[in-house]
Amino acid sequence: MNYDDKNIFAKILRGEIPTKTVYEDEYALAFPDINPQAPVHILVIPKGRYVSAADFGATASPEEITGFYRAVSHVAKQLGVEDSGYRIICNIGPDSQQMVPHFHVHILGGHKMGHVLAPSD
Ligand code: AMP
């Protein structure tokens, strides 16, 4: 799948759609999910043009990969969920219901979560 520069997270990175920045460095931007599914629900996205976690893992540079995942860990710590625990989710492609074709990690936490990921009906 080719990267679509019109996707909503590309627009956020270009400053065309407002968001509340939680964290930013040269590799990553973190901001609240507009439709939170937990008391803590933050999205972390790479600055580069990657469609999904699969694309990122296959084609990003080692520096980008390290920088990005360091940012994810940093954000979880900043949010205060490092000790209580949290879940990170990356949806990839249609079966996962990935809606935005720019790689993003969901950080979910702040309450006790169920153990099983249920299939959709
Ligand atoms: P996914 O299904 O993994 O592609 O998740 C995309 C996420 O992006 C969803 O949880 C949406 O609620 C979220 N989202 C969509 N538009 C925005 C936006 N403008 N700002 C913040 N989050 C958004």
mmCIF file of N, CA and C and ligand atoms in Angstrom:
data_model
loop_
_atom_site.group_PDB
_atom_site.id
_atom_site.type_symbol
_atom_site.label_atom_id
_atom_site.label_comp_id
_atom_site.label_asym_id
_atom_site.label_seq_id
_atom_site.Cartn_x
_atom_site.Cartn_y
_atom_site.Cartn_z
ATOM 1 N N MET A 1 0.849 -1.201 0.000
ATOM 2 C CA MET A 1 0.000 0.000 0.000
ATOM 3 C C MET A 1 0.886 1.253 0.000
ATOM 4 N N ASN A 2 0.589 2.173 -0.903
ATOM 5 C CA ASN A 2 1.348 3.416 -0.941
ATOM 6 C C ASN A 2 0.861 4.383 0.140
ATOM 7 N N TYR A 3 1.779 5.197 0.631
ATOM 8 C CA TYR A 3 1.432 6.182 1.650
ATOM 9 C C TYR A 3 0.569 7.288 1.041
ATOM 10 N N ASP A 4 -0.521 7.636 1.728
ATOM 11 C CA ASP A 4 -1.441 8.672 1.259
ATOM 12 C C ASP A 4 -1.228 9.941 2.093
ATOM 13 N N ASP A 5 -0.666 10.957 1.481
ATOM 14 C CA ASP A 5 -0.367 12.205 2.208
ATOM 15 C C ASP A 5 -1.614 12.945 2.686
ATOM 16 N N LYS A 6 -2.786 12.481 2.247
ATOM 17 C CA LYS A 6 -4.029 13.152 2.672
ATOM 18 C C LYS A 6 -4.612 12.525 3.939
ATOM 19 N N ASN A 7 -3.946 11.485 4.502
ATOM 20 C CA ASN A 7 -4.511 10.872 5.706
ATOM 21 C C ASN A 7 -4.465 11.860 6.890
ATOM 22 N N ILE A 8 -5.344 11.617 7.852
ATOM 23 C CA ILE A 8 -5.581 12.598 8.917
ATOM 24 C C ILE A 8 -4.339 12.832 9.795
ATOM 25 N N PHE A 9 -3.518 11.795 9.982
ATOM 26 C CA PHE A 9 -2.334 11.987 10.827
ATOM 27 C C PHE A 9 -1.237 12.742 10.068
ATOM 28 N N ALA A 10 -1.196 12.596 8.747
ATOM 29 C CA ALA A 10 -0.287 13.424 7.953
ATOM 30 C C ALA A 10 -0.682 14.897 8.090
ATOM 31 N N LYS A 11 -1.975 15.133 8.119
ATOM 32 C CA LYS A 11 -2.464 16.518 8.281
ATOM 33 C C LYS A 11 -2.124 17.058 9.664
ATOM 34 N N ILE A 12 -2.214 16.203 10.681
ATOM 35 C CA ILE A 12 -1.820 16.628 12.029
ATOM 36 C C ILE A 12 -0.335 16.956 12.056
ATOM 37 N N LEU A 13 0.493 16.108 11.431
ATOM 38 C CA LEU A 13 1.941 16.373 11.409
ATOM 39 C C LEU A 13 2.262 17.685 10.700
ATOM 40 N N ARG A 14 1.480 18.020 9.672
ATOM 41 C CA ARG A 14 1.723 19.271 8.936
ATOM 42 C C ARG A 14 1.085 20.474 9.629
ATOM 43 N N GLY A 15 0.369 20.228 10.733
ATOM 44 C CA GLY A 15 -0.251 21.327 11.467
ATOM 45 C C GLY A 15 -1.549 21.801 10.847
ATOM 46 N N GLU A 16 -2.120 20.999 9.934
ATOM 47 C CA GLU A 16 -3.353 21.405 9.249
ATOM 48 C C GLU A 16 -4.599 21.061 10.068
ATOM 49 N N ILE A 17 -4.453 20.113 11.000
ATOM 50 C CA ILE A 17 -5.541 19.756 11.922
ATOM 51 C C ILE A 17 -4.985 19.930 13.329
ATOM 52 N N PRO A 18 -5.713 20.659 14.176
ATOM 53 C CA PRO A 18 -5.177 20.911 15.522
ATOM 54 C C PRO A 18 -5.250 19.673 16.407
ATOM 55 N N THR A 19 -4.301 19.550 17.311
ATOM 56 C CA THR A 19 -4.335 18.522 18.331
ATOM 57 C C THR A 19 -3.572 19.054 19.534
ATOM 58 N N LYS A 20 -3.711 18.359 20.647
ATOM 59 C CA LYS A 20 -3.005 18.755 21.857
ATOM 60 C C LYS A 20 -1.756 17.877 21.957
ATOM 61 N N THR A 21 -0.601 18.472 21.727
ATOM 62 C CA THR A 21 0.631 17.674 21.756
ATOM 63 C C THR A 21 0.954 17.254 23.185
ATOM 64 N N VAL A 22 1.128 15.946 23.362
ATOM 65 C CA VAL A 22 1.505 15.382 24.656
ATOM 66 C C VAL A 22 3.021 15.259 24.733
ATOM 67 N N TYR A 23 3.631 14.934 23.597
ATOM 68 C CA TYR A 23 5.086 14.771 23.519
ATOM 69 C C TYR A 23 5.484 14.900 22.054
ATOM 70 N N GLU A 24 6.660 15.466 21.830
ATOM 71 C CA GLU A 24 7.174 15.545 20.458
ATOM 72 C C GLU A 24 8.681 15.539 20.500
ATOM 73 N N ASP A 25 9.297 14.782 19.598
ATOM 74 C CA ASP A 25 10.736 14.884 19.372
ATOM 75 C C ASP A 25 10.977 14.689 17.877
ATOM 76 N N GLU A 26 12.220 14.472 17.474
ATOM 77 C CA GLU A 26 12.483 14.416 16.037
ATOM 78 C C GLU A 26 11.916 13.157 15.383
ATOM 79 N N TYR A 27 11.545 12.160 16.181
ATOM 80 C CA TYR A 27 11.067 10.898 15.625
ATOM 81 C C TYR A 27 9.562 10.699 15.748
ATOM 82 N N ALA A 28 8.950 11.336 16.727
ATOM 83 C CA ALA A 28 7.578 10.975 17.074
ATOM 84 C C ALA A 28 6.767 12.158 17.569
ATOM 85 N N LEU A 29 5.447 12.016 17.400
ATOM 86 C CA LEU A 29 4.487 12.972 17.958
ATOM 87 C C LEU A 29 3.426 12.174 18.708
ATOM 88 N N ALA A 30 3.067 12.623 19.910
ATOM 89 C CA ALA A 30 2.032 11.945 20.701
ATOM 90 C C ALA A 30 0.922 12.936 21.005
ATOM 91 N N PHE A 31 -0.321 12.453 20.864
ATOM 92 C CA PHE A 31 -1.486 13.312 21.090
ATOM 93 C C PHE A 31 -2.663 12.440 21.530
ATOM 94 N N PRO A 32 -3.688 13.025 22.173
ATOM 95 C CA PRO A 32 -4.819 12.230 22.653
ATOM 96 C C PRO A 32 -5.665 11.684 21.502
ATOM 97 N N ASP A 33 -6.139 10.447 21.676
ATOM 98 C CA ASP A 33 -7.116 9.911 20.725
ATOM 99 C C ASP A 33 -8.411 10.702 20.860
ATOM 100 N N ILE A 34 -9.004 11.039 19.733
ATOM 101 C CA ILE A 34 -10.215 11.869 19.733
ATOM 102 C C ILE A 34 -11.420 11.115 20.300
ATOM 103 N N ASN A 35 -11.329 9.787 20.320
ATOM 104 C CA ASN A 35 -12.426 8.935 20.814
ATOM 105 C C ASN A 35 -11.854 7.941 21.825
ATOM 106 N N PRO A 36 -11.528 8.439 23.032
ATOM 107 C CA PRO A 36 -10.768 7.603 23.971
ATOM 108 C C PRO A 36 -11.507 6.353 24.416
ATOM 109 N N GLN A 37 -10.778 5.247 24.483
ATOM 110 C CA GLN A 37 -11.344 3.951 24.886
ATOM 111 C C GLN A 37 -10.881 3.535 26.285
ATOM 112 N N ALA A 38 -10.173 4.406 26.974
ATOM 113 C CA ALA A 38 -9.675 4.140 28.322
ATOM 114 C C ALA A 38 -9.369 5.493 28.947
ATOM 115 N N PRO A 39 -9.232 5.541 30.290
ATOM 116 C CA PRO A 39 -8.914 6.834 30.931
ATOM 117 C C PRO A 39 -7.664 7.480 30.346
ATOM 118 N N VAL A 40 -6.686 6.656 29.990
ATOM 119 C CA VAL A 40 -5.511 7.135 29.249
ATOM 120 C C VAL A 40 -5.571 6.515 27.862
ATOM 121 N N HIS A 41 -5.639 7.339 26.845
ATOM 122 C CA HIS A 41 -5.612 6.821 25.466
ATOM 123 C C HIS A 41 -4.898 7.844 24.588
ATOM 124 N N ILE A 42 -3.637 7.556 24.348
ATOM 125 C CA ILE A 42 -2.771 8.459 23.592
ATOM 126 C C ILE A 42 -2.281 7.729 22.350
ATOM 127 N N LEU A 43 -2.188 8.457 21.263
ATOM 128 C CA LEU A 43 -1.620 7.916 20.027
ATOM 129 C C LEU A 43 -0.200 8.445 19.859
ATOM 130 N N VAL A 44 0.701 7.566 19.453
ATOM 131 C CA VAL A 44 2.069 7.978 19.135
ATOM 132 C C VAL A 44 2.318 7.624 17.681
ATOM 133 N N ILE A 45 2.765 8.604 16.913
ATOM 134 C CA ILE A 45 2.994 8.380 15.483
ATOM 135 C C ILE A 45 4.427 8.780 15.123
ATOM 136 N N PRO A 46 5.017 8.082 14.156
ATOM 137 C CA PRO A 46 6.349 8.488 13.694
ATOM 138 C C PRO A 46 6.241 9.721 12.795
ATOM 139 N N LYS A 47 7.322 10.467 12.706
ATOM 140 C CA LYS A 47 7.332 11.643 11.825
ATOM 141 C C LYS A 47 7.405 11.238 10.353
ATOM 142 N N GLY A 48 7.934 10.044 10.100
ATOM 143 C CA GLY A 48 8.110 9.589 8.716
ATOM 144 C C GLY A 48 6.815 9.061 8.115
ATOM 145 N N ARG A 49 6.870 8.843 6.792
ATOM 146 C CA ARG A 49 5.686 8.438 6.036
ATOM 147 C C ARG A 49 5.604 6.907 5.980
ATOM 148 N N TYR A 50 4.970 6.307 6.997
ATOM 149 C CA TYR A 50 4.824 4.847 7.061
ATOM 150 C C TYR A 50 3.354 4.498 7.230
ATOM 151 N N VAL A 51 2.900 3.559 6.421
ATOM 152 C CA VAL A 51 1.478 3.216 6.387
ATOM 153 C C VAL A 51 1.046 2.457 7.641
ATOM 154 N N SER A 52 1.925 1.598 8.144
ATOM 155 C CA SER A 52 1.541 0.698 9.233
ATOM 156 C C SER A 52 2.774 0.258 10.003
ATOM 157 N N ALA A 53 2.528 -0.487 11.085
ATOM 158 C CA ALA A 53 3.647 -1.063 11.840
ATOM 159 C C ALA A 53 4.454 -2.009 10.958
ATOM 160 N N ALA A 54 3.762 -2.712 10.066
ATOM 161 C CA ALA A 54 4.472 -3.640 9.166
ATOM 162 C C ALA A 54 5.406 -2.867 8.240
ATOM 163 N N ASP A 55 4.888 -1.794 7.649
ATOM 164 C CA ASP A 55 5.694 -0.950 6.763
ATOM 165 C C ASP A 55 6.868 -0.347 7.539
ATOM 166 N N PHE A 56 6.578 0.132 8.751
ATOM 167 C CA PHE A 56 7.622 0.764 9.566
ATOM 168 C C PHE A 56 8.733 -0.243 9.890
ATOM 169 N N GLY A 57 8.329 -1.426 10.358
ATOM 170 C CA GLY A 57 9.323 -2.440 10.720
ATOM 171 C C GLY A 57 10.160 -2.891 9.541
ATOM 172 N N ALA A 58 9.542 -2.896 8.354
ATOM 173 C CA ALA A 58 10.258 -3.394 7.167
ATOM 174 C C ALA A 58 11.128 -2.338 6.518
ATOM 175 N N THR A 59 10.752 -1.063 6.622
ATOM 176 C CA THR A 59 11.435 -0.068 5.786
ATOM 177 C C THR A 59 12.054 1.118 6.535
ATOM 178 N N ALA A 60 11.684 1.346 7.790
ATOM 179 C CA ALA A 60 12.274 2.484 8.515
ATOM 180 C C ALA A 60 13.728 2.172 8.877
ATOM 181 N N SER A 61 14.499 3.223 9.089
ATOM 182 C CA SER A 61 15.907 3.043 9.467
ATOM 183 C C SER A 61 15.995 2.591 10.927
ATOM 184 N N PRO A 62 17.099 1.923 11.286
ATOM 185 C CA PRO A 62 17.270 1.538 12.691
ATOM 186 C C PRO A 62 17.156 2.740 13.631
ATOM 187 N N GLU A 63 17.652 3.892 13.212
ATOM 188 C CA GLU A 63 17.576 5.097 14.047
ATOM 189 C C GLU A 63 16.122 5.528 14.260
ATOM 190 N N GLU A 64 15.332 5.477 13.191
ATOM 191 C CA GLU A 64 13.915 5.849 13.323
ATOM 192 C C GLU A 64 13.173 4.866 14.225
ATOM 193 N N ILE A 65 13.469 3.577 14.063
ATOM 194 C CA ILE A 65 12.776 2.560 14.861
ATOM 195 C C ILE A 65 13.128 2.721 16.330
ATOM 196 N N THR A 66 14.412 2.876 16.612
ATOM 197 C CA THR A 66 14.831 3.073 18.008
ATOM 198 C C THR A 66 14.225 4.355 18.571
ATOM 199 N N GLY A 67 14.324 5.423 17.823
ATOM 200 C CA GLY A 67 13.811 6.714 18.291
ATOM 201 C C GLY A 67 12.325 6.653 18.564
ATOM 202 N N PHE A 68 11.596 5.992 17.667
ATOM 203 C CA PHE A 68 10.142 5.920 17.832
ATOM 204 C C PHE A 68 9.768 5.134 19.082
ATOM 205 N N TYR A 69 10.341 3.934 19.240
ATOM 206 C CA TYR A 69 9.940 3.112 20.394
ATOM 207 C C TYR A 69 10.449 3.693 21.713
ATOM 208 N N ARG A 70 11.550 4.414 21.677
ATOM 209 C CA ARG A 70 11.972 5.146 22.882
ATOM 210 C C ARG A 70 10.912 6.185 23.238
ATOM 211 N N ALA A 71 10.367 6.850 22.216
ATOM 212 C CA ALA A 71 9.337 7.868 22.461
ATOM 213 C C ALA A 71 8.087 7.227 23.061
ATOM 214 N N VAL A 72 7.692 6.036 22.557
ATOM 215 C CA VAL A 72 6.507 5.351 23.107
ATOM 216 C C VAL A 72 6.719 5.082 24.599
ATOM 217 N N SER A 73 7.883 4.552 24.948
ATOM 218 C CA SER A 73 8.170 4.256 26.358
ATOM 219 C C SER A 73 8.193 5.535 27.185
ATOM 220 N N HIS A 74 8.774 6.574 26.614
ATOM 221 C CA HIS A 74 8.846 7.857 27.318
ATOM 222 C C HIS A 74 7.443 8.399 27.595
ATOM 223 N N VAL A 75 6.570 8.313 26.601
ATOM 224 C CA VAL A 75 5.206 8.844 26.761
ATOM 225 C C VAL A 75 4.466 8.063 27.836
ATOM 226 N N ALA A 76 4.587 6.738 27.844
ATOM 227 C CA ALA A 76 3.911 5.935 28.876
ATOM 228 C C ALA A 76 4.377 6.356 30.266
ATOM 229 N N LYS A 77 5.662 6.580 30.396
ATOM 230 C CA LYS A 77 6.197 7.028 31.687
ATOM 231 C C LYS A 77 5.654 8.414 32.037
ATOM 232 N N GLN A 78 5.666 9.299 31.054
ATOM 233 C CA GLN A 78 5.164 10.668 31.256
ATOM 234 C C GLN A 78 3.690 10.656 31.679
ATOM 235 N N LEU A 79 2.918 9.698 31.150
ATOM 236 C CA LEU A 79 1.487 9.612 31.456
ATOM 237 C C LEU A 79 1.220 9.005 32.824
ATOM 238 N N GLY A 80 2.251 8.447 33.433
ATOM 239 C CA GLY A 80 2.108 7.894 34.775
ATOM 240 C C GLY A 80 1.561 6.483 34.817
ATOM 241 N N VAL A 81 1.639 5.748 33.685
ATOM 242 C CA VAL A 81 1.096 4.382 33.661
ATOM 243 C C VAL A 81 2.187 3.318 33.626
ATOM 244 N N GLU A 82 3.428 3.736 33.754
ATOM 245 C CA GLU A 82 4.528 2.774 33.643
ATOM 246 C C GLU A 82 4.411 1.680 34.712
ATOM 247 N N ASP A 83 4.112 2.057 35.947
ATOM 248 C CA ASP A 83 4.050 1.063 37.023
ATOM 249 C C ASP A 83 2.700 0.341 37.072
ATOM 250 N N SER A 84 1.622 1.066 36.810
ATOM 251 C CA SER A 84 0.289 0.436 36.849
ATOM 252 C C SER A 84 0.091 -0.489 35.657
ATOM 253 N N GLY A 85 0.778 -0.228 34.591
ATOM 254 C CA GLY A 85 0.681 -1.056 33.392
ATOM 255 C C GLY A 85 -0.188 -0.411 32.330
ATOM 256 N N TYR A 86 0.021 -0.841 31.128
ATOM 257 C CA TYR A 86 -0.723 -0.272 29.996
ATOM 258 C C TYR A 86 -0.645 -1.247 28.834
ATOM 259 N N ARG A 87 -1.442 -0.960 27.834
ATOM 260 C CA ARG A 87 -1.463 -1.805 26.645
ATOM 261 C C ARG A 87 -1.094 -0.951 25.448
ATOM 262 N N ILE A 88 -0.244 -1.490 24.581
ATOM 263 C CA ILE A 88 -0.015 -0.799 23.314
ATOM 264 C C ILE A 88 -0.600 -1.658 22.199
ATOM 265 N N ILE A 89 -1.290 -0.990 21.304
ATOM 266 C CA ILE A 89 -1.946 -1.675 20.183
ATOM 267 C C ILE A 89 -1.554 -0.980 18.889
ATOM 268 N N CYS A 90 -1.202 -1.780 17.895
ATOM 269 C CA CYS A 90 -1.007 -1.282 16.534
ATOM 270 C C CYS A 90 -1.932 -2.074 15.635
ATOM 271 N N ASN A 91 -2.900 -1.438 15.064
ATOM 272 C CA ASN A 91 -3.742 -2.111 14.083
ATOM 273 C C ASN A 91 -3.076 -2.043 12.718
ATOM 274 N N ILE A 92 -3.115 -3.176 12.024
ATOM 275 C CA ILE A 92 -2.460 -3.272 10.710
ATOM 276 C C ILE A 92 -3.452 -3.871 9.724
ATOM 277 N N GLY A 93 -3.932 -3.069 8.800
ATOM 278 C CA GLY A 93 -4.742 -3.580 7.705
ATOM 279 C C GLY A 93 -6.197 -3.844 8.054
ATOM 280 N N PRO A 94 -6.964 -4.345 7.062
ATOM 281 C CA PRO A 94 -8.423 -4.432 7.161
ATOM 282 C C PRO A 94 -8.938 -5.292 8.313
ATOM 283 N N ASP A 95 -8.401 -6.483 8.528
ATOM 284 C CA ASP A 95 -8.953 -7.337 9.586
ATOM 285 C C ASP A 95 -8.816 -6.713 10.971
ATOM 286 N N SER A 96 -7.816 -5.870 11.151
ATOM 287 C CA SER A 96 -7.626 -5.210 12.454
ATOM 288 C C SER A 96 -8.482 -3.951 12.579
ATOM 289 N N GLN A 97 -9.118 -3.562 11.457
ATOM 290 C CA GLN A 97 -9.899 -2.323 11.372
ATOM 291 C C GLN A 97 -9.023 -1.089 11.541
ATOM 292 N N GLN A 98 -7.798 -1.151 11.010
ATOM 293 C CA GLN A 98 -6.969 0.064 10.961
ATOM 294 C C GLN A 98 -7.712 1.113 10.143
ATOM 295 N N MET A 99 -7.944 2.269 10.753
ATOM 296 C CA MET A 99 -8.720 3.310 10.078
ATOM 297 C C MET A 99 -7.831 4.371 9.450
ATOM 298 N N VAL A 100 -6.711 4.652 10.085
ATOM 299 C CA VAL A 100 -5.851 5.727 9.586
ATOM 300 C C VAL A 100 -4.556 5.121 9.046
ATOM 301 N N PRO A 101 -4.276 5.309 7.746
ATOM 302 C CA PRO A 101 -3.118 4.652 7.135
ATOM 303 C C PRO A 101 -1.799 5.406 7.336
ATOM 304 N N HIS A 102 -1.552 5.795 8.578
ATOM 305 C CA HIS A 102 -0.239 6.302 9.012
ATOM 306 C C HIS A 102 0.051 5.546 10.308
ATOM 307 N N PHE A 103 1.182 4.851 10.356
ATOM 308 C CA PHE A 103 1.498 4.023 11.520
ATOM 309 C C PHE A 103 1.271 4.782 12.824
ATOM 310 N N HIS A 104 0.576 4.127 13.750
ATOM 311 C CA HIS A 104 0.353 4.718 15.065
ATOM 312 C C HIS A 104 0.268 3.624 16.103
ATOM 313 N N VAL A 105 0.750 3.945 17.286
ATOM 314 C CA VAL A 105 0.634 3.077 18.454
ATOM 315 C C VAL A 105 -0.397 3.705 19.388
ATOM 316 N N HIS A 106 -1.375 2.897 19.787
ATOM 317 C CA HIS A 106 -2.303 3.328 20.832
ATOM 318 C C HIS A 106 -1.672 2.966 22.177
ATOM 319 N N ILE A 107 -1.607 3.905 23.087
ATOM 320 C CA ILE A 107 -1.249 3.608 24.484
ATOM 321 C C ILE A 107 -2.534 3.711 25.295
ATOM 322 N N LEU A 108 -2.924 2.583 25.893
ATOM 323 C CA LEU A 108 -4.176 2.529 26.661
ATOM 324 C C LEU A 108 -3.858 2.143 28.094
ATOM 325 N N GLY A 109 -4.452 2.858 29.041
ATOM 326 C CA GLY A 109 -4.203 2.531 30.438
ATOM 327 C C GLY A 109 -5.091 3.343 31.350
ATOM 328 N N GLY A 110 -4.764 3.282 32.635
ATOM 329 C CA GLY A 110 -5.513 4.043 33.626
ATOM 330 C C GLY A 110 -6.645 3.287 34.262
ATOM 331 N N HIS A 111 -6.873 2.055 33.804
ATOM 332 C CA HIS A 111 -7.842 1.167 34.467
ATOM 333 C C HIS A 111 -7.480 -0.279 34.117
ATOM 334 N N LYS A 112 -8.145 -1.201 34.828
ATOM 335 C CA LYS A 112 -7.899 -2.620 34.578
ATOM 336 C C LYS A 112 -8.580 -3.022 33.269
ATOM 337 N N MET A 113 -7.856 -3.724 32.415
ATOM 338 C CA MET A 113 -8.428 -4.111 31.123
ATOM 339 C C MET A 113 -8.677 -5.612 31.062
ATOM 340 N N GLY A 114 -9.595 -6.011 30.182
ATOM 341 C CA GLY A 114 -9.854 -7.425 29.958
ATOM 342 C C GLY A 114 -8.643 -8.106 29.350
ATOM 343 N N HIS A 115 -8.580 -9.410 29.500
ATOM 344 C CA HIS A 115 -7.398 -10.141 29.071
ATOM 345 C C HIS A 115 -7.449 -10.574 27.618
ATOM 346 N N VAL A 116 -8.662 -10.724 27.099
ATOM 347 C CA VAL A 116 -8.810 -11.328 25.771
ATOM 348 C C VAL A 116 -9.273 -10.288 24.766
ATOM 349 N N LEU A 117 -8.710 -10.354 23.581
ATOM 350 C CA LEU A 117 -9.174 -9.504 22.491
ATOM 351 C C LEU A 117 -10.240 -10.277 21.722
ATOM 352 N N ALA A 118 -11.459 -9.820 21.824
ATOM 353 C CA ALA A 118 -12.571 -10.560 21.215
ATOM 354 C C ALA A 118 -12.640 -10.308 19.710
ATOM 355 N N PRO A 119 -13.043 -11.320 18.922
ATOM 356 C CA PRO A 119 -13.298 -11.069 17.510
ATOM 357 C C PRO A 119 -14.550 -10.239 17.356
ATOM 358 N N SER A 120 -14.667 -9.525 16.219
ATOM 359 C CA SER A 120 -15.879 -8.729 16.000
ATOM 360 C C SER A 120 -17.020 -9.656 15.599
ATOM 361 N N ASP A 121 -18.263 -9.202 15.754
ATOM 362 C CA ASP A 121 -19.434 -10.041 15.419
ATOM 363 C C ASP A 121 -19.572 -10.151 13.909
HETATM 364 P P1 AMP B 1 -6.956 2.766 14.104
HETATM 365 O O1 AMP B 1 -8.269 2.051 14.070
HETATM 366 O O2 AMP B 1 -5.879 1.968 14.813
HETATM 367 O O3 AMP B 1 -6.524 3.231 12.723
HETATM 368 O O4 AMP B 1 -7.174 4.013 15.019
HETATM 369 C C1 AMP B 1 -7.278 5.321 14.554
HETATM 370 C C2 AMP B 1 -7.597 6.172 15.749
HETATM 371 O O5 AMP B 1 -7.465 7.514 15.378
HETATM 372 C C3 AMP B 1 -9.012 5.992 16.301
HETATM 373 O O6 AMP B 1 -8.927 5.516 17.646
HETATM 374 C C4 AMP B 1 -9.610 7.406 16.222
HETATM 375 O O7 AMP B 1 -10.424 7.718 17.335
HETATM 376 C C5 AMP B 1 -8.376 8.274 16.148
HETATM 377 N N1 AMP B 1 -8.522 9.571 15.494
HETATM 378 C C6 AMP B 1 -9.119 9.840 14.307
HETATM 379 N N2 AMP B 1 -9.033 11.149 14.022
HETATM 380 C C7 AMP B 1 -8.355 11.731 15.049
HETATM 381 C C8 AMP B 1 -7.942 13.054 15.342
HETATM 382 N N3 AMP B 1 -8.207 14.094 14.516
HETATM 383 N N4 AMP B 1 -7.272 13.280 16.494
HETATM 384 C C9 AMP B 1 -7.019 12.261 17.344
HETATM 385 N N5 AMP B 1 -7.364 10.978 17.113
HETATM 386 C C10 AMP B 1 -8.032 10.719 15.993
#
